[in-house]
PDB file of C-alpha atoms in Angstrom:
ATOM      1  CA  MET V   1     102.309-165.209-126.620  1.00 31.00           C
ATOM      2  CA  LYS V   2     100.364-165.443-123.454  1.00 43.00           C
ATOM      3  CA  SER V   3      96.618-164.840-123.548  1.00 55.00           C
ATOM      4  CA  ASP V   4      95.281-161.632-122.060  1.00 77.00           C
ATOM      5  CA  GLN V   5      93.682-163.630-119.256  1.00 75.00           C
ATOM      6  CA  ALA V   6      96.946-165.326-118.375  1.00 72.00           C
ATOM      7  CA  ALA V   7      98.821-162.025-118.447  1.00 77.00           C
ATOM      8  CA  ILE V   8      96.283-160.387-116.158  1.00 84.00           C
ATOM      9  CA  SER V   9      96.403-163.287-113.727  1.00 79.00           C
ATOM     10  CA  GLU V  10     100.213-163.167-113.718  1.00 81.00           C
ATOM     11  CA  HIS V  11     100.444-159.468-112.867  1.00 86.00           C
ATOM     12  CA  LEU V  12      97.364-158.804-110.735  1.00 92.00           C
ATOM     13  CA  PHE V  13      97.126-160.448-107.335  1.00 91.00           C
ATOM     14  CA  THR V  14      94.978-158.647-104.767  1.00 95.00           C
ATOM     15  CA  LEU V  15      91.449-157.309-104.690  1.00 96.00           C
ATOM     16  CA  ARG V  16      92.987-153.839-104.746  1.00 95.00           C
ATOM     17  CA  ASP V  17      94.877-154.736-107.951  1.00 96.00           C
ATOM     18  CA  TYR V  18      91.716-155.935-109.638  1.00 96.00           C
ATOM     19  CA  ILE V  19      89.710-152.883-108.595  1.00 96.00           C
ATOM     20  CA  ARG V  20      92.408-150.640-110.113  1.00 96.00           C
ATOM     21  CA  TRP V  21      92.426-152.682-113.337  1.00 97.00           C
ATOM     22  CA  THR V  22      88.628-152.681-113.521  1.00 97.00           C
ATOM     23  CA  LEU V  23      88.593-148.919-113.084  1.00 96.00           C
ATOM     24  CA  SER V  24      91.092-148.566-115.952  1.00 96.00           C
ATOM     25  CA  GLU V  25      88.967-150.795-118.177  1.00 96.00           C
ATOM     26  CA  PHE V  26      85.894-148.697-117.437  1.00 97.00           C
ATOM     27  CA  HIS V  27      87.700-145.549-118.480  1.00 96.00           C
ATOM     28  CA  ARG V  28      89.291-147.201-121.504  1.00 96.00           C
ATOM     29  CA  HIS V  29      85.912-148.368-122.814  1.00 96.00           C
ATOM     30  CA  GLN V  30      83.997-145.270-121.651  1.00 95.00           C
ATOM     31  CA  VAL V  31      81.175-147.197-120.023  1.00 95.00           C
ATOM     32  CA  TYR V  32      78.096-145.367-118.770  1.00 93.00           C
ATOM     33  CA  PHE V  33      77.116-145.316-115.094  1.00 91.00           C
ATOM     34  CA  GLY V  34      73.430-144.898-114.366  1.00 84.00           C
ATOM     35  CA  HIS V  35      72.131-148.181-113.003  1.00 86.00           C
ATOM     36  CA  GLY V  36      73.054-148.045-109.358  1.00 78.00           C
ATOM     37  CA  HIS V  37      76.414-146.296-109.066  1.00 81.00           C
ATOM     38  CA  ALA V  38      77.257-142.688-109.749  1.00 80.00           C
ATOM     39  CA  THR V  39      81.017-143.135-110.115  1.00 91.00           C
ATOM     40  CA  ALA V  40      83.396-145.524-111.837  1.00 94.00           C
ATOM     41  CA  TRP V  41      85.180-146.151-108.525  1.00 94.00           C
ATOM     42  CA  ASP V  42      82.027-147.276-106.706  1.00 93.00           C
ATOM     43  CA  GLU V  43      81.056-149.576-109.542  1.00 95.00           C
ATOM     44  CA  ALA V  44      84.547-151.054-109.881  1.00 96.00           C
ATOM     45  CA  CYS V  45      84.564-151.876-106.164  1.00 95.00           C
ATOM     46  CA  GLN V  46      81.096-153.404-106.357  1.00 94.00           C
ATOM     47  CA  LEU V  47      81.952-155.484-109.420  1.00 97.00           C
ATOM     48  CA  VAL V  48      85.124-156.975-107.975  1.00 97.00           C
ATOM     49  CA  LEU V  49      83.683-157.637-104.518  1.00 96.00           C
ATOM     50  CA  ASN V  50      80.573-159.254-105.958  1.00 95.00           C
ATOM     51  CA  ALA V  51      82.642-161.450-108.272  1.00 97.00           C
ATOM     52  CA  VAL V  52      84.401-162.966-105.248  1.00 96.00           C
ATOM     53  CA  ASP V  53      81.198-163.218-103.180  1.00 95.00           C
ATOM     54  CA  LEU V  54      82.004-160.417-100.736  1.00 94.00           C
ATOM     55  CA  PRO V  55      79.460-157.799 -99.594  1.00 90.00           C
ATOM     56  CA  TRP V  56      79.766-154.149-100.628  1.00 84.00           C
ATOM     57  CA  ASP V  57      80.637-153.073 -97.066  1.00 86.00           C
ATOM     58  CA  THR V  58      83.559-155.496 -96.678  1.00 89.00           C
ATOM     59  CA  ASP V  59      86.311-154.333 -94.321  1.00 89.00           C
ATOM     60  CA  PRO V  60      88.910-152.452 -96.447  1.00 89.00           C
ATOM     61  CA  ALA V  61      91.629-154.586 -94.842  1.00 90.00           C
ATOM     62  CA  VAL V  62      90.467-157.429 -97.099  1.00 91.00           C
ATOM     63  CA  LEU V  63      91.496-155.477-100.213  1.00 93.00           C
ATOM     64  CA  ASP V  64      95.057-156.749 -99.859  1.00 92.00           C
ATOM     65  CA  ALA V  65      93.916-160.386 -99.968  1.00 94.00           C
ATOM     66  CA  ARG V  66      94.906-162.399-103.048  1.00 95.00           C
ATOM     67  CA  LEU V  67      92.460-163.971-105.479  1.00 95.00           C
ATOM     68  CA  LEU V  68      92.236-167.611-106.430  1.00 94.00           C
ATOM     69  CA  PRO V  69      92.616-168.357-110.169  1.00 93.00           C
ATOM     70  CA  ALA V  70      88.887-169.078-110.496  1.00 95.00           C
ATOM     71  CA  GLU V  71      88.078-165.753-108.796  1.00 95.00           C
ATOM     72  CA  SER V  72      90.391-163.921-111.168  1.00 95.00           C
ATOM     73  CA  MET V  73      88.623-165.476-114.147  1.00 95.00           C
ATOM     74  CA  ARG V  74      85.246-164.468-112.750  1.00 97.00           C
ATOM     75  CA  VAL V  75      86.309-160.848-112.253  1.00 97.00           C
ATOM     76  CA  GLN V  76      87.622-160.767-115.807  1.00 96.00           C
ATOM     77  CA  GLU V  77      84.363-162.186-117.149  1.00 97.00           C
ATOM     78  CA  PHE V  78      82.349-159.603-115.258  1.00 97.00           C
ATOM     79  CA  VAL V  79      84.539-156.840-116.692  1.00 97.00           C
ATOM     80  CA  ARG V  80      84.181-158.264-120.200  1.00 97.00           C
ATOM     81  CA  GLN V  81      80.398-158.216-119.962  1.00 97.00           C
ATOM     82  CA  ARG V  82      80.406-154.732-118.489  1.00 97.00           C
ATOM     83  CA  THR V  83      82.809-153.157-120.988  1.00 97.00           C
ATOM     84  CA  LEU V  84      82.369-155.061-124.242  1.00 97.00           C
ATOM     85  CA  GLU V  85      78.693-156.046-123.990  1.00 97.00           C
ATOM     86  CA  ARG V  86      77.807-152.843-122.111  1.00 96.00           C
ATOM     87  CA  LYS V  87      75.656-154.916-119.754  1.00 97.00           C
ATOM     88  CA  PRO V  88      74.638-152.990-116.603  1.00 96.00           C
ATOM     89  CA  LEU V  89      76.248-154.414-113.483  1.00 96.00           C
ATOM     90  CA  PRO V  90      72.957-155.469-111.785  1.00 96.00           C
ATOM     91  CA  TYR V  91      72.218-157.771-114.736  1.00 97.00           C
ATOM     92  CA  ILE V  92      75.675-159.324-114.371  1.00 97.00           C
ATOM     93  CA  THR V  93      75.355-159.899-110.626  1.00 96.00           C
ATOM     94  CA  GLY V  94      71.595-160.609-110.677  1.00 96.00           C
ATOM     95  CA  GLU V  95      70.949-158.127-107.880  1.00 95.00           C
ATOM     96  CA  ALA V  96      70.088-154.445-107.490  1.00 95.00           C
ATOM     97  CA  TRP V  97      69.526-152.275-104.429  1.00 94.00           C
ATOM     98  CA  PHE V  98      66.486-150.097-103.822  1.00 95.00           C
ATOM     99  CA  MET V  99      65.856-148.151-100.601  1.00 94.00           C
ATOM    100  CA  GLY V 100      68.734-150.045 -99.035  1.00 92.00           C
ATOM    101  CA  LEU V 101      67.130-153.398 -99.879  1.00 95.00           C
ATOM    102  CA  PRO V 102      68.470-156.046-102.295  1.00 95.00           C
ATOM    103  CA  PHE V 103      66.235-157.252-105.128  1.00 97.00           C
ATOM    104  CA  GLN V 104      66.721-159.963-107.711  1.00 97.00           C
ATOM    105  CA  VAL V 105      66.811-158.588-111.253  1.00 98.00           C
ATOM    106  CA  ASP V 106      67.520-159.770-114.774  1.00 97.00           C
ATOM    107  CA  GLU V 107      66.845-158.501-118.276  1.00 96.00           C
ATOM    108  CA  ARG V 108      63.105-159.166-117.911  1.00 97.00           C
ATOM    109  CA  VAL V 109      62.759-156.104-115.664  1.00 97.00           C
ATOM    110  CA  LEU V 110      63.941-152.515-115.403  1.00 95.00           C
ATOM    111  CA  ILE V 111      66.818-151.993-112.975  1.00 95.00           C
ATOM    112  CA  PRO V 112      65.457-150.296-109.813  1.00 95.00           C
ATOM    113  CA  ARG V 113      66.541-146.667-109.518  1.00 91.00           C
ATOM    114  CA  SER V 114      63.367-144.693-108.834  1.00 93.00           C
ATOM    115  CA  PRO V 115      63.575-141.600-106.586  1.00 94.00           C
ATOM    116  CA  ILE V 116      60.200-142.700-105.221  1.00 96.00           C
ATOM    117  CA  ALA V 117      62.315-144.567-102.658  1.00 96.00           C
ATOM    118  CA  GLU V 118      62.747-141.263-100.838  1.00 96.00           C
ATOM    119  CA  LEU V 119      58.965-140.845-100.525  1.00 97.00           C
ATOM    120  CA  ILE V 120      58.493-144.385 -99.253  1.00 97.00           C
ATOM    121  CA  GLU V 121      61.068-143.764 -96.509  1.00 96.00           C
ATOM    122  CA  GLN V 122      59.042-140.701 -95.471  1.00 95.00           C
ATOM    123  CA  GLY V 123      55.753-142.606 -95.471  1.00 96.00           C
ATOM    124  CA  PHE V 124      54.594-140.322 -98.323  1.00 97.00           C
ATOM    125  CA  GLU V 125      54.231-137.479 -95.834  1.00 96.00           C
ATOM    126  CA  PRO V 126      52.800-134.878 -95.966  1.00 96.00           C
ATOM    127  CA  TRP V 127      50.623-135.915 -98.916  1.00 97.00           C
ATOM    128  CA  LEU V 128      49.193-139.236 -97.713  1.00 97.00           C
ATOM    129  CA  ARG V 129      46.348-138.768 -95.246  1.00 94.00           C
ATOM    130  CA  PRO V 130      47.031-139.839 -91.632  1.00 93.00           C
ATOM    131  CA  GLY V 131      45.917-143.216 -90.357  1.00 93.00           C
ATOM    132  CA  PRO V 132      46.349-146.860 -91.326  1.00 93.00           C
ATOM    133  CA  VAL V 133      46.875-147.792 -94.965  1.00 97.00           C
ATOM    134  CA  GLY V 134      44.840-150.813 -95.970  1.00 96.00           C
ATOM    135  CA  ARG V 135      45.579-151.319 -99.666  1.00 98.00           C
ATOM    136  CA  ILE V 136      48.418-150.217-101.953  1.00 98.00           C
ATOM    137  CA  LEU V 137      48.868-150.713-105.690  1.00 98.00           C
ATOM    138  CA  ASP V 138      52.262-150.676-107.396  1.00 98.00           C
ATOM    139  CA  LEU V 139      51.314-150.142-111.048  1.00 98.00           C
ATOM    140  CA  CYS V 140      53.862-151.155-113.738  1.00 97.00           C
ATOM    141  CA  THR V 141      55.729-152.957-110.986  1.00 98.00           C
ATOM    142  CA  GLY V 142      58.590-154.637-112.885  1.00 97.00           C
ATOM    143  CA  SER V 143      60.791-156.270-110.251  1.00 97.00           C
ATOM    144  CA  GLY V 144      58.276-155.376-107.547  1.00 98.00           C
ATOM    145  CA  CYS V 145      60.764-153.208-105.666  1.00 98.00           C
ATOM    146  CA  ILE V 146      58.445-150.220-105.093  1.00 98.00           C
ATOM    147  CA  GLY V 147      55.488-152.298-103.934  1.00 98.00           C
ATOM    148  CA  ILE V 148      57.590-154.558-101.725  1.00 98.00           C
ATOM    149  CA  ALA V 149      59.306-151.547-100.150  1.00 98.00           C
ATOM    150  CA  CYS V 150      55.845-150.078 -99.516  1.00 98.00           C
ATOM    151  CA  ALA V 151      54.734-153.351 -97.901  1.00 98.00           C
ATOM    152  CA  LEU V 152      57.699-153.174 -95.535  1.00 98.00           C
ATOM    153  CA  ALA V 153      57.033-149.491 -94.767  1.00 97.00           C
ATOM    154  CA  PHE V 154      53.301-150.133 -94.156  1.00 98.00           C
ATOM    155  CA  PRO V 155      53.184-153.535 -92.428  1.00 97.00           C
ATOM    156  CA  GLU V 156      49.394-153.408 -92.058  1.00 96.00           C
ATOM    157  CA  ALA V 157      48.782-153.022 -95.822  1.00 98.00           C
ATOM    158  CA  GLU V 158      47.948-155.493 -98.545  1.00 98.00           C
ATOM    159  CA  VAL V 159      49.854-154.690-101.736  1.00 98.00           C
ATOM    160  CA  ASP V 160      49.117-155.566-105.362  1.00 98.00           C
ATOM    161  CA  LEU V 161      51.978-155.600-107.862  1.00 98.00           C
ATOM    162  CA  ALA V 162      50.494-155.093-111.339  1.00 98.00           C
ATOM    163  CA  ASP V 163      52.261-155.409-114.680  1.00 97.00           C
ATOM    164  CA  ILE V 164      51.361-156.297-118.252  1.00 96.00           C
ATOM    165  CA  SER V 165      54.493-158.442-118.543  1.00 97.00           C
ATOM    166  CA  GLY V 166      54.250-162.008-117.305  1.00 97.00           C
ATOM    167  CA  ASP V 167      58.043-162.257-117.465  1.00 97.00           C
ATOM    168  CA  ALA V 168      58.405-159.254-115.171  1.00 97.00           C
ATOM    169  CA  LEU V 169      55.936-160.714-112.701  1.00 98.00           C
ATOM    170  CA  GLU V 170      57.980-163.910-112.486  1.00 98.00           C
ATOM    171  CA  VAL V 171      60.849-161.775-111.170  1.00 98.00           C
ATOM    172  CA  ALA V 172      58.479-159.874-108.868  1.00 98.00           C
ATOM    173  CA  ARG V 173      57.260-163.178-107.384  1.00 98.00           C
ATOM    174  CA  GLN V 174      60.852-164.175-106.638  1.00 98.00           C
ATOM    175  CA  ASN V 175      61.274-160.941-104.709  1.00 98.00           C
ATOM    176  CA  ILE V 176      57.965-161.404-102.878  1.00 98.00           C
ATOM    177  CA  ALA V 177      59.235-164.816-101.750  1.00 98.00           C
ATOM    178  CA  ARG V 178      62.636-163.371-100.837  1.00 98.00           C
ATOM    179  CA  TYR V 179      60.954-161.098 -98.293  1.00 98.00           C
ATOM    180  CA  GLU V 180      58.405-163.754 -97.231  1.00 98.00           C
ATOM    181  CA  LEU V 181      55.467-161.501 -98.113  1.00 98.00           C
ATOM    182  CA  GLU V 182      53.302-164.034 -99.961  1.00 97.00           C
ATOM    183  CA  GLU V 183      50.410-163.581 -97.522  1.00 97.00           C
ATOM    184  CA  ARG V 184      49.876-159.882 -98.244  1.00 97.00           C
ATOM    185  CA  VAL V 185      51.711-158.988-101.488  1.00 98.00           C
ATOM    186  CA  TYR V 186      50.242-160.300-104.737  1.00 98.00           C
ATOM    187  CA  ALA V 187      51.389-160.251-108.369  1.00 98.00           C
ATOM    188  CA  ARG V 188      48.592-159.312-110.808  1.00 98.00           C
ATOM    189  CA  GLN V 189      48.956-159.471-114.589  1.00 98.00           C
ATOM    190  CA  GLY V 190      47.077-157.128-116.902  1.00 97.00           C
ATOM    191  CA  ASP V 191      47.152-153.897-118.877  1.00 96.00           C
ATOM    192  CA  LEU V 192      47.261-151.216-116.148  1.00 97.00           C
ATOM    193  CA  PHE V 193      44.044-151.303-114.069  1.00 97.00           C
ATOM    194  CA  ALA V 194      42.708-154.300-116.012  1.00 97.00           C
ATOM    195  CA  ALA V 195      44.963-156.307-113.697  1.00 97.00           C
ATOM    196  CA  VAL V 196      42.863-155.252-110.665  1.00 98.00           C
ATOM    197  CA  PRO V 197      39.269-154.839-111.859  1.00 96.00           C
ATOM    198  CA  GLY V 198      37.004-153.137-109.326  1.00 94.00           C
ATOM    199  CA  ALA V 199      39.728-152.733-106.703  1.00 97.00           C
ATOM    200  CA  ARG V 200      40.223-149.494-104.744  1.00 97.00           C
ATOM    201  CA  TYR V 201      43.359-148.361-102.966  1.00 98.00           C
ATOM    202  CA  ASP V 202      44.470-145.882-100.331  1.00 98.00           C
ATOM    203  CA  LEU V 203      47.695-145.397-102.272  1.00 98.00           C
ATOM    204  CA  ILE V 204      48.600-146.005-105.919  1.00 98.00           C
ATOM    205  CA  VAL V 205      52.278-145.683-106.819  1.00 98.00           C
ATOM    206  CA  SER V 206      53.609-146.013-110.352  1.00 97.00           C
ATOM    207  CA  ASN V 207      56.911-145.798-112.175  1.00 96.00           C
ATOM    208  CA  PRO V 208      55.521-146.392-115.683  1.00 94.00           C
ATOM    209  CA  PRO V 209      57.398-146.242-118.994  1.00 88.00           C
ATOM    210  CA  TYR V 210      57.938-142.541-119.661  1.00 83.00           C
ATOM    211  CA  VAL V 211      60.898-142.022-122.015  1.00 84.00           C
ATOM    212  CA  ASP V 212      60.043-139.887-125.054  1.00 76.00           C
ATOM    213  CA  GLN V 213      61.189-140.775-128.577  1.00 80.00           C
ATOM    214  CA  ASN V 214      64.101-138.333-128.662  1.00 81.00           C
ATOM    215  CA  ASP V 215      65.536-139.446-125.330  1.00 81.00           C
ATOM    216  CA  LEU V 216      64.997-143.111-126.212  1.00 79.00           C
ATOM    217  CA  ALA V 217      67.051-142.711-129.400  1.00 80.00           C
ATOM    218  CA  ASP V 218      69.893-141.004-127.526  1.00 85.00           C
ATOM    219  CA  MET V 219      70.185-143.353-124.552  1.00 88.00           C
ATOM    220  CA  PRO V 220      73.556-145.053-123.864  1.00 90.00           C
ATOM    221  CA  GLU V 221      74.041-148.662-124.977  1.00 92.00           C
ATOM    222  CA  GLU V 222      73.517-149.944-121.444  1.00 91.00           C
ATOM    223  CA  TYR V 223      69.798-149.158-121.653  1.00 90.00           C
ATOM    224  CA  GLY V 224      69.481-151.486-124.644  1.00 92.00           C
ATOM    225  CA  HIS V 225      69.647-154.412-122.207  1.00 93.00           C
ATOM    226  CA  GLU V 226      66.507-153.247-120.398  1.00 90.00           C
ATOM    227  CA  PRO V 227      63.062-154.289-121.701  1.00 89.00           C
ATOM    228  CA  ALA V 228      61.846-151.766-124.284  1.00 86.00           C
ATOM    229  CA  LEU V 229      58.324-152.246-122.928  1.00 83.00           C
ATOM    230  CA  ALA V 230      59.464-150.651-119.651  1.00 84.00           C
ATOM    231  CA  LEU V 231      61.068-147.558-121.192  1.00 83.00           C
ATOM    232  CA  GLY V 232      59.294-145.867-124.106  1.00 78.00           C
ATOM    233  CA  SER V 233      55.755-144.468-124.048  1.00 81.00           C
ATOM    234  CA  GLY V 234      54.951-142.563-127.232  1.00 81.00           C
ATOM    235  CA  SER V 235      56.397-139.430-128.788  1.00 81.00           C
ATOM    236  CA  ASP V 236      56.324-137.379-125.573  1.00 84.00           C
ATOM    237  CA  GLY V 237      56.704-140.303-123.142  1.00 84.00           C
ATOM    238  CA  LEU V 238      53.255-139.811-121.632  1.00 90.00           C
ATOM    239  CA  ASP V 239      50.922-142.263-123.393  1.00 91.00           C
ATOM    240  CA  ILE V 240      50.709-144.567-120.377  1.00 93.00           C
ATOM    241  CA  THR V 241      50.748-141.762-117.807  1.00 94.00           C
ATOM    242  CA  ARG V 242      47.703-140.147-119.442  1.00 94.00           C
ATOM    243  CA  ARG V 243      45.849-143.454-119.189  1.00 95.00           C
ATOM    244  CA  ILE V 244      46.802-143.732-115.508  1.00 96.00           C
ATOM    245  CA  LEU V 245      45.483-140.228-114.838  1.00 97.00           C
ATOM    246  CA  ARG V 246      42.223-140.962-116.647  1.00 95.00           C
ATOM    247  CA  GLU V 247      41.591-144.279-114.911  1.00 96.00           C
ATOM    248  CA  ALA V 248      43.105-143.901-111.423  1.00 97.00           C
ATOM    249  CA  GLY V 249      40.200-141.920-109.967  1.00 95.00           C
ATOM    250  CA  SER V 250      37.890-144.920-110.083  1.00 95.00           C
ATOM    251  CA  HIS V 251      40.489-147.067-108.285  1.00 97.00           C
ATOM    252  CA  LEU V 252      41.341-144.709-105.438  1.00 98.00           C
ATOM    253  CA  ALA V 253      39.604-144.545-102.073  1.00 97.00           C
ATOM    254  CA  GLU V 254      37.811-141.258-101.363  1.00 95.00           C
ATOM    255  CA  ASP V 255      40.872-139.914 -99.544  1.00 96.00           C
ATOM    256  CA  GLY V 256      43.406-141.834-101.628  1.00 97.00           C
ATOM    257  CA  LEU V 257      46.631-140.611-103.213  1.00 98.00           C
ATOM    258  CA  LEU V 258      48.247-141.174-106.614  1.00 98.00           C
ATOM    259  CA  VAL V 259      52.055-140.966-106.940  1.00 98.00           C
ATOM    260  CA  VAL V 260      53.687-141.205-110.383  1.00 97.00           C
ATOM    261  CA  GLU V 261      57.213-140.809-111.719  1.00 95.00           C
ATOM    262  CA  VAL V 262      57.577-139.371-115.238  1.00 94.00           C
ATOM    263  CA  GLY V 263      61.234-138.296-115.208  1.00 89.00           C
ATOM    264  CA  ASN V 264      62.249-135.867-117.931  1.00 87.00           C
ATOM    265  CA  SER V 265      58.738-136.062-119.420  1.00 89.00           C
ATOM    266  CA  GLU V 266      57.716-133.766-116.563  1.00 92.00           C
ATOM    267  CA  VAL V 267      58.112-130.843-118.998  1.00 90.00           C
ATOM    268  CA  HIS V 268      55.694-132.388-121.503  1.00 90.00           C
ATOM    269  CA  LEU V 269      53.135-133.115-118.793  1.00 93.00           C
ATOM    270  CA  MET V 270      53.273-129.602-117.377  1.00 93.00           C
ATOM    271  CA  SER V 271      52.735-128.061-120.804  1.00 93.00           C
ATOM    272  CA  SER V 272      49.983-130.439-121.937  1.00 92.00           C
ATOM    273  CA  LEU V 273      47.940-130.359-118.695  1.00 94.00           C
ATOM    274  CA  PRO V 274      48.756-126.993-117.069  1.00 93.00           C
ATOM    275  CA  GLU V 275      45.438-126.785-115.175  1.00 94.00           C
ATOM    276  CA  LEU V 276      45.760-130.202-113.535  1.00 95.00           C
ATOM    277  CA  PRO V 277      46.791-129.580-109.881  1.00 96.00           C
ATOM    278  CA  LEU V 278      49.781-131.902-109.796  1.00 96.00           C
ATOM    279  CA  VAL V 279      52.191-131.375-106.909  1.00 96.00           C
ATOM    280  CA  TRP V 280      55.782-131.876-108.072  1.00 96.00           C
ATOM    281  CA  VAL V 281      57.902-133.318-105.285  1.00 95.00           C
ATOM    282  CA  GLU V 282      61.212-131.679-104.400  1.00 92.00           C
ATOM    283  CA  LEU V 283      63.609-134.573-103.914  1.00 91.00           C
ATOM    284  CA  GLU V 284      66.445-134.075-101.432  1.00 87.00           C
ATOM    285  CA  ARG V 285      68.648-136.810-102.921  1.00 84.00           C
ATOM    286  CA  GLY V 286      68.273-135.808-106.557  1.00 78.00           C
ATOM    287  CA  GLY V 287      66.049-136.955-109.372  1.00 79.00           C
ATOM    288  CA  ASN V 288      63.024-135.256-110.818  1.00 86.00           C
ATOM    289  CA  GLY V 289      59.625-135.801-112.360  1.00 93.00           C
ATOM    290  CA  VAL V 290      57.660-137.283-109.443  1.00 96.00           C
ATOM    291  CA  PHE V 291      54.180-135.887-108.873  1.00 96.00           C
ATOM    292  CA  VAL V 292      51.398-136.544-106.387  1.00 98.00           C
ATOM    293  CA  ILE V 293      47.689-135.808-106.705  1.00 97.00           C
ATOM    294  CA  THR V 294      44.822-136.621-104.360  1.00 97.00           C
ATOM    295  CA  ALA V 295      41.794-138.616-105.406  1.00 97.00           C
ATOM    296  CA  ALA V 296      39.613-135.567-104.781  1.00 95.00           C
ATOM    297  CA  ASP V 297      41.672-133.340-107.088  1.00 96.00           C
ATOM    298  CA  LEU V 298      41.885-136.034-109.720  1.00 96.00           C
ATOM    299  CA  ARG V 299      38.122-136.532-109.819  1.00 94.00           C
ATOM    300  CA  ALA V 300      37.406-132.777-109.744  1.00 93.00           C
ATOM    301  CA  HIS V 301      39.557-132.289-112.852  1.00 94.00           C
ATOM    302  CA  GLN V 302      38.550-135.422-114.744  1.00 93.00           C
ATOM    303  CA  HIS V 303      37.213-133.254-117.588  1.00 90.00           C
ATOM    304  CA  LEU V 304      40.768-132.201-118.415  1.00 91.00           C
ATOM    305  CA  LEU V 305      41.807-135.790-119.061  1.00 88.00           C
TER     306      LEU V 305
END
């Protein structure tokens, strides 16, 4: 009896064939999509094209091209990891996209997917005060995608990428080098603001761990590949966010701005700190749980924290 691999290679020939087969395997194994693609079709296309070293925007005419035996084996291996190991596609390919930019990723860092990208594209208007931005902090940086995107959006700024995880910062440094930003983007290791003692910033942006215990227990298998340190944050998901709120005031410039994503823990934060004047951002492209607060408002309400 022929092996499954041999049978697949005998009956599938073109990129289009392999995309169809990949799509069927996704449905057969009921994989979860939440790490870069919203639909099975988009992810099947991305998986197959990446496996044969073609970009995502390849001319559709290429879909009728045949695969070499080695390419067929690589597609099949990618599908095996995705369906049987439940490994998110960016960990298989080693690359994720954020704000239209590619970033290197592996299982040392969270896969970029923050809706904060929308705010960066808008220059954080209308919340960030007008004028040049001198210093930016990306707190809990992971891969460095938020801070690096900020550095590209504000070319006059110096940016610190802070994280408690040395492993994560190794990935962040690879991405700093990828964008040739070594002269104004710096990786800093430490527990929150301990990584940048005494520093003050015009803008602090953070996508900290914020998943509460109930959500963490119910997450699809794919999330088990991401570092636990980057996901959970206490029973209501807000342990780290509360620390950020307490400590950020002393690290913001007088007219500085704090931007934090807390996802579904937005409900817990609203109920636990109802008098704190957080502005919840309405996101045009979906997502939730991103708030902004000025340095002035944060300091004026420090007694609540």
